Amino acid sequence: CTHKYIYLIKLNHNNHNKKNMIRSVNRRLTVHLHHLHPSRFLHTNFLPVHQQHTTPLLAHHVSNAIISETYSTTAKQIQCKAVVFERPHPEKEAKGGEDASYISPDCSVLAVADGVGGWAEQGVDPAHYARALMRGVGRAFSSASSSSSASSLQPLELMKEGYLEGSKVIGSATCCVCVVHSSGYVSIANVGDSGIMIVRNGSSIFKTKEQQYSFNFPYQLGPPSLRYPTPSVADLHTVDVVPGDFIIVATDGLFDNVFPADMIKIIDKLSPELSAEDKAKEAAKLIGEFASSMARSMKKTPFEENAKANGIKFPGGKLDD
């Protein structure tokens, strides 16, 4: 696996008329769920992306999101802001790494795919399959939006559409899809060792478990002809979220190198004076840079602990996207 993505969501209370619900989404280490239609920023420079862009933004990164409540004349809704941090493996930086992600224009869909690096030994670019998965997820969202069925989106159905798109290329990837429902919950479909962690008031209230055949050998979506698993193996979850929550969606480059407690510490140190959007940006930047630092260090990491539990000596971090 080469790319790791994380989405973080924080919920706040805000009163807005429906016409004022459009806010910004940032593609970087952090994703803030804050308003109905966030715009985006890609990479560390937060370059704005047109809000009507409905194809996946592909990158290797950590994302953070903040959620807040807005009020229309009909119902209270959760909105979002999104930020992504990307840092490819140094040896794969020139080609942009091998993972991919997707954030829908309204930030209700957050997805990541981690291209399995072993395909490179067979002359196949691992990024191709991961990006195809995310293209399929993006097209499925666009189709649902145009048919007014976006409110009923489910992550497994989006993953299945990504899987169909992925069948057009060779490769395999882990995949995680999260749908943020405006009524106050998230639904999740996860295959492999990508995943989601939700932080509330200084504690982790939910974290997906890795799906692995054995140590460092995760479940992965891939060609049916090669007997890879299908989306039917995905772990499915539904989790209530409230204003102030942070949701982190990431590939294993983050979770292999950063303990949950360290991510929580970073979030807890954010200034309360920051806006929801700025909290997302800052958390994304700090968590992503910390993960990059840990991957290059000899300090104890989750990957080292897991290796030791399986009788393998692997001190320090694991360099990855």
mmCIF file of C-alpha atoms in Angstrom:
data_model
loop_
_atom_site.group_PDB
_atom_site.id
_atom_site.type_symbol
_atom_site.label_atom_id
_atom_site.label_comp_id
_atom_site.label_asym_id
_atom_site.label_seq_id
_atom_site.Cartn_x
_atom_site.Cartn_y
_atom_site.Cartn_z
ATOM 1 C CA CYS A 1 0.000 0.000 0.000
ATOM 2 C CA THR A 2 1.333 3.401 -0.753
ATOM 3 C CA HIS A 3 -1.153 6.195 -0.017
ATOM 4 C CA LYS A 4 -2.859 7.018 3.210
ATOM 5 C CA TYR A 5 -5.876 9.251 3.559
ATOM 6 C CA ILE A 6 -7.623 10.647 6.579
ATOM 7 C CA TYR A 7 -10.841 12.600 6.977
ATOM 8 C CA LEU A 8 -11.549 14.466 10.167
ATOM 9 C CA ILE A 9 -14.955 15.935 10.997
ATOM 10 C CA LYS A 10 -15.839 18.418 13.703
ATOM 11 C CA LEU A 11 -19.393 19.473 14.487
ATOM 12 C CA ASN A 12 -20.420 22.961 15.559
ATOM 13 C CA HIS A 13 -23.701 24.871 15.868
ATOM 14 C CA ASN A 14 -24.485 27.637 13.404
ATOM 15 C CA ASN A 15 -27.711 29.264 12.229
ATOM 16 C CA HIS A 16 -28.009 29.962 8.521
ATOM 17 C CA ASN A 17 -30.699 30.358 5.943
ATOM 18 C CA LYS A 18 -30.792 27.701 3.289
ATOM 19 C CA LYS A 19 -29.267 30.008 0.706
ATOM 20 C CA ASN A 20 -26.291 30.592 2.994
ATOM 21 C CA MET A 21 -25.493 26.909 3.491
ATOM 22 C CA ILE A 22 -22.822 26.861 0.832
ATOM 23 C CA ARG A 23 -19.392 26.722 2.450
ATOM 24 C CA SER A 24 -15.932 25.547 1.526
ATOM 25 C CA VAL A 25 -14.288 22.137 1.542
ATOM 26 C CA ASN A 26 -10.525 21.767 1.673
ATOM 27 C CA ARG A 27 -8.681 18.823 0.195
ATOM 28 C CA ARG A 28 -5.732 18.224 2.391
ATOM 29 C CA LEU A 29 -4.964 16.415 5.608
ATOM 30 C CA THR A 30 -8.228 17.534 7.173
ATOM 31 C CA VAL A 31 -11.904 17.512 6.227
ATOM 32 C CA HIS A 32 -14.376 19.715 8.083
ATOM 33 C CA LEU A 33 -18.051 18.937 7.841
ATOM 34 C CA HIS A 34 -19.540 22.353 8.238
ATOM 35 C CA HIS A 35 -21.903 23.413 5.463
ATOM 36 C CA LEU A 36 -23.890 21.886 2.660
ATOM 37 C CA HIS A 37 -21.738 22.622 -0.353
ATOM 38 C CA PRO A 38 -18.106 23.202 0.562
ATOM 39 C CA SER A 39 -15.625 24.203 -2.074
ATOM 40 C CA ARG A 40 -12.260 22.481 -2.057
ATOM 41 C CA PHE A 41 -8.575 23.048 -1.744
ATOM 42 C CA LEU A 42 -6.022 20.563 -2.992
ATOM 43 C CA HIS A 43 -2.591 19.869 -1.511
ATOM 44 C CA THR A 44 -0.754 22.018 1.016
ATOM 45 C CA ASN A 45 -1.355 25.225 -0.920
ATOM 46 C CA PHE A 46 -5.148 24.841 -0.697
ATOM 47 C CA LEU A 47 -5.732 25.546 -4.345
ATOM 48 C CA PRO A 48 -9.454 26.191 -4.913
ATOM 49 C CA VAL A 49 -11.330 23.698 -7.064
ATOM 50 C CA HIS A 50 -14.552 24.573 -8.867
ATOM 51 C CA GLN A 51 -17.498 23.588 -6.729
ATOM 52 C CA GLN A 52 -19.390 21.916 -9.558
ATOM 53 C CA HIS A 53 -16.539 19.495 -10.279
ATOM 54 C CA THR A 54 -18.056 16.057 -9.801
ATOM 55 C CA THR A 55 -15.229 13.719 -10.799
ATOM 56 C CA PRO A 56 -12.910 12.452 -8.046
ATOM 57 C CA LEU A 57 -9.988 14.568 -6.949
ATOM 58 C CA LEU A 58 -7.185 12.030 -6.855
ATOM 59 C CA ALA A 59 -4.328 12.401 -4.430
ATOM 60 C CA HIS A 60 -2.443 10.718 -1.631
ATOM 61 C CA HIS A 61 -3.149 12.487 1.613
ATOM 62 C CA VAL A 62 -4.669 12.813 5.051
ATOM 63 C CA SER A 63 -8.044 14.538 5.336
ATOM 64 C CA ASN A 64 -9.787 16.239 8.201
ATOM 65 C CA ALA A 65 -13.383 17.418 8.442
ATOM 66 C CA ILE A 66 -15.487 19.542 10.730
ATOM 67 C CA ILE A 67 -19.248 19.105 11.064
ATOM 68 C CA SER A 68 -21.624 21.806 12.172
ATOM 69 C CA GLU A 69 -25.368 22.263 12.333
ATOM 70 C CA THR A 70 -27.278 24.678 10.151
ATOM 71 C CA TYR A 71 -30.980 25.394 10.236
ATOM 72 C CA SER A 72 -33.376 25.867 7.359
ATOM 73 C CA THR A 73 -37.085 26.437 7.538
ATOM 74 C CA THR A 74 -37.674 22.691 7.413
ATOM 75 C CA ALA A 75 -35.000 20.841 9.368
ATOM 76 C CA LYS A 76 -31.752 20.955 11.277
ATOM 77 C CA GLN A 77 -28.909 19.576 9.186
ATOM 78 C CA ILE A 78 -25.281 18.624 9.546
ATOM 79 C CA GLN A 79 -22.921 20.253 7.088
ATOM 80 C CA CYS A 80 -19.235 19.733 6.389
ATOM 81 C CA LYS A 81 -15.856 21.211 5.531
ATOM 82 C CA ALA A 82 -13.110 19.053 4.065
ATOM 83 C CA VAL A 83 -9.333 19.300 3.920
ATOM 84 C CA VAL A 84 -6.774 16.830 2.581
ATOM 85 C CA PHE A 85 -3.051 16.578 3.255
ATOM 86 C CA GLU A 86 -0.951 14.649 0.770
ATOM 87 C CA ARG A 87 2.616 13.385 1.127
ATOM 88 C CA PRO A 88 3.692 10.661 -1.355
ATOM 89 C CA HIS A 89 6.407 8.121 -0.665
ATOM 90 C CA PRO A 90 9.696 9.908 -1.585
ATOM 91 C CA GLU A 91 10.422 7.344 -4.310
ATOM 92 C CA LYS A 92 6.960 7.800 -5.856
ATOM 93 C CA GLU A 93 6.544 11.543 -5.485
ATOM 94 C CA ALA A 94 7.261 12.292 -9.147
ATOM 95 C CA LYS A 95 4.202 10.338 -10.275
ATOM 96 C CA GLY A 96 1.990 11.518 -7.420
ATOM 97 C CA GLY A 97 2.043 8.320 -5.398
ATOM 98 C CA GLU A 98 -0.184 5.295 -5.764
ATOM 99 C CA ASP A 99 -3.313 6.043 -3.738
ATOM 100 C CA ALA A 100 -6.453 8.007 -4.527
ATOM 101 C CA SER A 101 -9.348 9.737 -2.815
ATOM 102 C CA TYR A 102 -12.702 11.296 -3.552
ATOM 103 C CA ILE A 103 -14.719 14.034 -1.847
ATOM 104 C CA SER A 104 -18.136 14.870 -3.256
ATOM 105 C CA PRO A 105 -18.903 18.534 -4.011
ATOM 106 C CA ASP A 106 -21.205 18.752 -0.969
ATOM 107 C CA CYS A 107 -18.721 16.840 1.189
ATOM 108 C CA SER A 108 -21.270 14.163 2.022
ATOM 109 C CA VAL A 109 -19.096 11.405 0.542
ATOM 110 C CA LEU A 110 -15.516 10.811 1.657
ATOM 111 C CA ALA A 111 -13.590 7.922 0.149
ATOM 112 C CA VAL A 112 -10.025 6.622 -0.054
ATOM 113 C CA ALA A 113 -8.322 3.789 -1.906
ATOM 114 C CA ASP A 114 -4.820 2.471 -1.327
ATOM 115 C CA GLY A 115 -3.205 0.941 -4.409
ATOM 116 C CA VAL A 116 -1.361 -2.262 -3.455
ATOM 117 C CA GLY A 117 2.323 -1.673 -4.179
ATOM 118 C CA GLY A 118 3.135 -5.285 -5.016
ATOM 119 C CA TRP A 119 1.669 -4.827 -8.505
ATOM 120 C CA ALA A 120 4.663 -2.673 -9.427
ATOM 121 C CA GLU A 121 6.802 -5.833 -9.441
ATOM 122 C CA GLN A 122 4.662 -7.057 -12.347
ATOM 123 C CA GLY A 123 4.960 -3.819 -14.284
ATOM 124 C CA VAL A 124 1.545 -2.512 -13.225
ATOM 125 C CA ASP A 125 1.166 0.957 -11.717
ATOM 126 C CA PRO A 126 -0.737 0.412 -8.422
ATOM 127 C CA ALA A 127 -2.223 3.901 -8.705
ATOM 128 C CA HIS A 128 -4.366 2.972 -11.714
ATOM 129 C CA TYR A 129 -6.708 0.663 -9.849
ATOM 130 C CA ALA A 130 -7.056 2.965 -6.827
ATOM 131 C CA ARG A 131 -7.921 5.885 -9.070
ATOM 132 C CA ALA A 132 -10.416 3.809 -11.026
ATOM 133 C CA LEU A 133 -12.191 2.915 -7.774
ATOM 134 C CA MET A 134 -12.501 6.580 -6.885
ATOM 135 C CA ARG A 135 -13.688 7.523 -10.375
ATOM 136 C CA GLY A 136 -16.475 4.993 -9.997
ATOM 137 C CA VAL A 137 -17.448 6.365 -6.600
ATOM 138 C CA GLY A 138 -17.511 9.880 -8.033
ATOM 139 C CA ARG A 139 -19.637 8.913 -11.004
ATOM 140 C CA ALA A 140 -22.070 7.084 -8.750
ATOM 141 C CA PHE A 141 -22.457 10.204 -6.624
ATOM 142 C CA SER A 142 -22.970 12.386 -9.683
ATOM 143 C CA SER A 143 -25.610 10.024 -11.022
ATOM 144 C CA ALA A 144 -27.455 9.945 -7.703
ATOM 145 C CA SER A 145 -27.313 13.733 -7.439
ATOM 146 C CA SER A 146 -28.759 14.220 -10.897
ATOM 147 C CA SER A 147 -31.606 11.837 -10.109
ATOM 148 C CA SER A 148 -32.390 13.445 -6.741
ATOM 149 C CA SER A 149 -31.497 10.258 -4.856
ATOM 150 C CA ALA A 150 -28.361 11.577 -3.156
ATOM 151 C CA SER A 151 -30.089 11.623 0.233
ATOM 152 C CA SER A 152 -30.401 7.834 0.136
ATOM 153 C CA LEU A 153 -26.774 7.118 -0.776
ATOM 154 C CA GLN A 154 -25.144 4.161 0.951
ATOM 155 C CA PRO A 155 -21.383 3.571 1.034
ATOM 156 C CA LEU A 156 -21.574 -0.050 -0.081
ATOM 157 C CA GLU A 157 -23.465 0.906 -3.233
ATOM 158 C CA LEU A 158 -20.870 3.575 -4.004
ATOM 159 C CA MET A 159 -18.080 1.061 -3.427
ATOM 160 C CA LYS A 160 -19.779 -1.378 -5.807
ATOM 161 C CA GLU A 161 -19.814 1.264 -8.543
ATOM 162 C CA GLY A 162 -16.144 1.934 -7.883
ATOM 163 C CA TYR A 163 -15.486 -1.792 -8.122
ATOM 164 C CA LEU A 164 -17.173 -1.939 -11.529
ATOM 165 C CA GLU A 165 -14.968 0.902 -12.766
ATOM 166 C CA GLY A 166 -11.919 -0.820 -11.309
ATOM 167 C CA SER A 167 -12.679 -3.970 -13.286
ATOM 168 C CA LYS A 168 -11.554 -2.107 -16.396
ATOM 169 C CA VAL A 169 -7.923 -2.032 -15.218
ATOM 170 C CA ILE A 170 -5.432 -4.394 -13.578
ATOM 171 C CA GLY A 171 -4.522 -4.001 -9.923
ATOM 172 C CA SER A 172 -6.017 -4.109 -6.453
ATOM 173 C CA ALA A 173 -6.577 -1.745 -3.560
ATOM 174 C CA THR A 174 -7.984 -1.383 -0.082
ATOM 175 C CA CYS A 175 -10.975 0.951 0.053
ATOM 176 C CA CYS A 176 -13.006 2.917 2.562
ATOM 177 C CA VAL A 177 -16.163 4.907 1.786
ATOM 178 C CA CYS A 178 -17.969 7.142 4.279
ATOM 179 C CA VAL A 179 -21.302 8.884 3.716
ATOM 180 C CA VAL A 180 -22.245 11.763 6.013
ATOM 181 C CA HIS A 181 -26.005 11.970 6.463
ATOM 182 C CA SER A 182 -27.387 15.395 7.289
ATOM 183 C CA SER A 183 -29.700 13.970 9.944
ATOM 184 C CA GLY A 184 -26.732 13.209 12.187
ATOM 185 C CA TYR A 185 -24.958 9.952 11.410
ATOM 186 C CA VAL A 186 -22.320 8.472 9.125
ATOM 187 C CA SER A 187 -22.487 5.156 7.287
ATOM 188 C CA ILE A 188 -19.262 3.347 6.453
ATOM 189 C CA ALA A 189 -18.072 0.542 4.186
ATOM 190 C CA ASN A 190 -14.483 -0.614 4.606
ATOM 191 C CA VAL A 191 -12.326 -3.250 2.926
ATOM 192 C CA GLY A 192 -8.766 -3.847 4.124
ATOM 193 C CA ASP A 193 -6.580 -1.719 6.361
ATOM 194 C CA SER A 194 -7.769 1.753 5.412
ATOM 195 C CA GLY A 195 -10.368 3.014 7.860
ATOM 196 C CA ILE A 196 -12.079 5.636 9.969
ATOM 197 C CA MET A 197 -11.678 6.992 13.468
ATOM 198 C CA ILE A 198 -14.153 9.353 15.153
ATOM 199 C CA VAL A 199 -12.969 11.633 17.947
ATOM 200 C CA ARG A 200 -15.294 13.284 20.443
ATOM 201 C CA ASN A 201 -14.306 15.411 23.438
ATOM 202 C CA GLY A 202 -10.783 14.064 23.664
ATOM 203 C CA SER A 203 -11.645 10.391 23.147
ATOM 204 C CA SER A 204 -11.954 7.969 20.256
ATOM 205 C CA ILE A 205 -15.583 6.827 20.163
ATOM 206 C CA PHE A 206 -15.228 4.633 17.083
ATOM 207 C CA LYS A 207 -12.480 3.089 14.966
ATOM 208 C CA THR A 208 -12.751 0.503 12.215
ATOM 209 C CA LYS A 209 -10.793 -2.726 12.546
ATOM 210 C CA GLU A 210 -8.316 -3.863 9.922
ATOM 211 C CA GLN A 211 -9.383 -6.678 7.636
ATOM 212 C CA GLN A 212 -6.300 -8.837 7.082
ATOM 213 C CA TYR A 213 -5.535 -12.395 5.962
ATOM 214 C CA SER A 214 -2.311 -12.126 7.964
ATOM 215 C CA PHE A 215 0.065 -9.421 9.173
ATOM 216 C CA ASN A 216 0.532 -6.710 6.522
ATOM 217 C CA PHE A 217 -1.632 -8.671 4.055
ATOM 218 C CA PRO A 218 -4.966 -6.816 3.941
ATOM 219 C CA TYR A 219 -8.177 -7.663 2.175
ATOM 220 C CA GLN A 220 -8.263 -5.801 -1.134
ATOM 221 C CA LEU A 221 -10.641 -5.308 -4.008
ATOM 222 C CA GLY A 222 -9.357 -6.579 -7.338
ATOM 223 C CA PRO A 223 -10.109 -8.448 -10.557
ATOM 224 C CA PRO A 224 -12.789 -11.150 -10.121
ATOM 225 C CA SER A 225 -10.873 -13.320 -12.588
ATOM 226 C CA LEU A 226 -8.011 -13.481 -10.085
ATOM 227 C CA ARG A 227 -10.390 -14.381 -7.261
ATOM 228 C CA TYR A 228 -9.997 -11.164 -5.330
ATOM 229 C CA PRO A 229 -12.754 -10.272 -2.845
ATOM 230 C CA THR A 230 -15.730 -8.193 -3.956
ATOM 231 C CA PRO A 231 -17.350 -5.336 -1.991
ATOM 232 C CA SER A 232 -19.558 -7.964 -0.332
ATOM 233 C CA VAL A 233 -16.739 -8.568 2.190
ATOM 234 C CA ALA A 234 -16.835 -4.944 3.405
ATOM 235 C CA ASP A 235 -17.361 -4.239 7.078
ATOM 236 C CA LEU A 236 -20.431 -2.001 7.394
ATOM 237 C CA HIS A 237 -21.008 0.475 10.227
ATOM 238 C CA THR A 238 -23.439 3.231 11.185
ATOM 239 C CA VAL A 239 -22.273 5.770 13.779
ATOM 240 C CA ASP A 240 -24.114 8.775 15.217
ATOM 241 C CA VAL A 241 -22.210 12.047 15.061
ATOM 242 C CA VAL A 242 -22.777 15.292 16.940
ATOM 243 C CA PRO A 243 -21.471 18.861 16.699
ATOM 244 C CA GLY A 244 -17.826 18.920 17.747
ATOM 245 C CA ASP A 245 -16.922 15.462 16.431
ATOM 246 C CA PHE A 246 -13.866 14.880 14.276
ATOM 247 C CA ILE A 247 -13.938 12.109 11.679
ATOM 248 C CA ILE A 248 -10.667 10.816 10.279
ATOM 249 C CA VAL A 249 -10.780 8.720 7.100
ATOM 250 C CA ALA A 250 -7.382 7.408 6.056
ATOM 251 C CA THR A 251 -5.319 4.737 4.408
ATOM 252 C CA ASP A 252 -2.833 2.769 6.480
ATOM 253 C CA GLY A 253 0.032 5.224 5.968
ATOM 254 C CA LEU A 254 -1.505 7.172 8.823
ATOM 255 C CA PHE A 255 -2.708 4.339 11.025
ATOM 256 C CA ASP A 256 0.573 2.407 10.657
ATOM 257 C CA ASN A 257 2.601 5.365 11.896
ATOM 258 C CA VAL A 258 0.439 7.332 14.327
ATOM 259 C CA PHE A 259 -1.267 6.046 17.449
ATOM 260 C CA PRO A 260 -4.868 7.224 17.997
ATOM 261 C CA ALA A 261 -3.806 8.937 21.231
ATOM 262 C CA ASP A 262 -1.347 11.120 19.326
ATOM 263 C CA MET A 263 -4.000 12.202 16.825
ATOM 264 C CA ILE A 264 -6.301 13.079 19.705
ATOM 265 C CA LYS A 265 -3.569 15.150 21.362
ATOM 266 C CA ILE A 266 -3.106 17.148 18.180
ATOM 267 C CA ILE A 267 -6.827 17.814 17.927
ATOM 268 C CA ASP A 268 -7.083 18.781 21.589
ATOM 269 C CA LYS A 269 -4.340 21.391 21.180
ATOM 270 C CA LEU A 270 -6.199 23.293 18.454
ATOM 271 C CA SER A 271 -7.089 26.807 19.484
ATOM 272 C CA PRO A 272 -10.784 27.225 20.348
ATOM 273 C CA GLU A 273 -10.575 30.611 18.644
ATOM 274 C CA LEU A 274 -10.123 29.016 15.220
ATOM 275 C CA SER A 275 -13.036 28.756 12.844
ATOM 276 C CA ALA A 276 -14.299 25.321 11.855
ATOM 277 C CA GLU A 277 -12.522 25.593 8.529
ATOM 278 C CA ASP A 278 -9.247 26.670 10.110
ATOM 279 C CA LYS A 279 -9.432 23.860 12.664
ATOM 280 C CA ALA A 280 -9.738 21.397 9.809
ATOM 281 C CA LYS A 281 -6.803 22.922 7.976
ATOM 282 C CA GLU A 282 -4.607 23.009 11.051
ATOM 283 C CA ALA A 283 -5.468 19.495 12.188
ATOM 284 C CA ALA A 284 -4.876 18.158 8.685
ATOM 285 C CA LYS A 285 -1.502 19.836 8.434
ATOM 286 C CA LEU A 286 -0.308 18.802 11.888
ATOM 287 C CA ILE A 287 -1.501 15.194 11.733
ATOM 288 C CA GLY A 288 -0.141 14.710 8.214
ATOM 289 C CA GLU A 289 3.247 16.169 9.018
ATOM 290 C CA PHE A 290 3.427 14.154 12.229
ATOM 291 C CA ALA A 291 2.670 10.951 10.298
ATOM 292 C CA SER A 292 5.360 11.790 7.759
ATOM 293 C CA SER A 293 7.860 12.405 10.543
ATOM 294 C CA MET A 294 6.987 9.193 12.379
ATOM 295 C CA ALA A 295 7.322 7.152 9.173
ATOM 296 C CA ARG A 296 10.956 8.252 8.984
ATOM 297 C CA SER A 297 11.749 7.812 12.669
ATOM 298 C CA MET A 298 12.872 4.970 14.915
ATOM 299 C CA LYS A 299 10.217 5.799 17.503
ATOM 300 C CA LYS A 300 7.635 3.194 18.408
ATOM 301 C CA THR A 301 4.724 3.052 15.970
ATOM 302 C CA PRO A 302 1.547 0.971 15.592
ATOM 303 C CA PHE A 303 3.216 -0.915 12.730
ATOM 304 C CA GLU A 304 6.166 -1.835 14.951
ATOM 305 C CA GLU A 305 3.823 -3.107 17.667
ATOM 306 C CA ASN A 306 1.794 -5.167 15.195
ATOM 307 C CA ALA A 307 4.957 -6.616 13.678
ATOM 308 C CA LYS A 308 6.247 -7.601 17.111
ATOM 309 C CA ALA A 309 2.935 -9.300 17.935
ATOM 310 C CA ASN A 310 3.482 -11.423 14.822
ATOM 311 C CA GLY A 311 7.061 -12.340 15.665
ATOM 312 C CA ILE A 312 8.645 -9.805 13.319
ATOM 313 C CA LYS A 313 11.262 -7.252 14.300
ATOM 314 C CA PHE A 314 10.530 -3.966 12.553
ATOM 315 C CA PRO A 315 11.644 -0.957 14.641
ATOM 316 C CA GLY A 316 10.257 2.498 13.979
ATOM 317 C CA GLY A 317 7.947 3.792 11.299
ATOM 318 C CA LYS A 318 6.926 2.465 7.898
ATOM 319 C CA LEU A 319 7.730 4.783 5.015
ATOM 320 C CA ASP A 320 4.697 5.084 2.787
ATOM 321 C CA ASP A 321 2.469 7.509 0.916
#
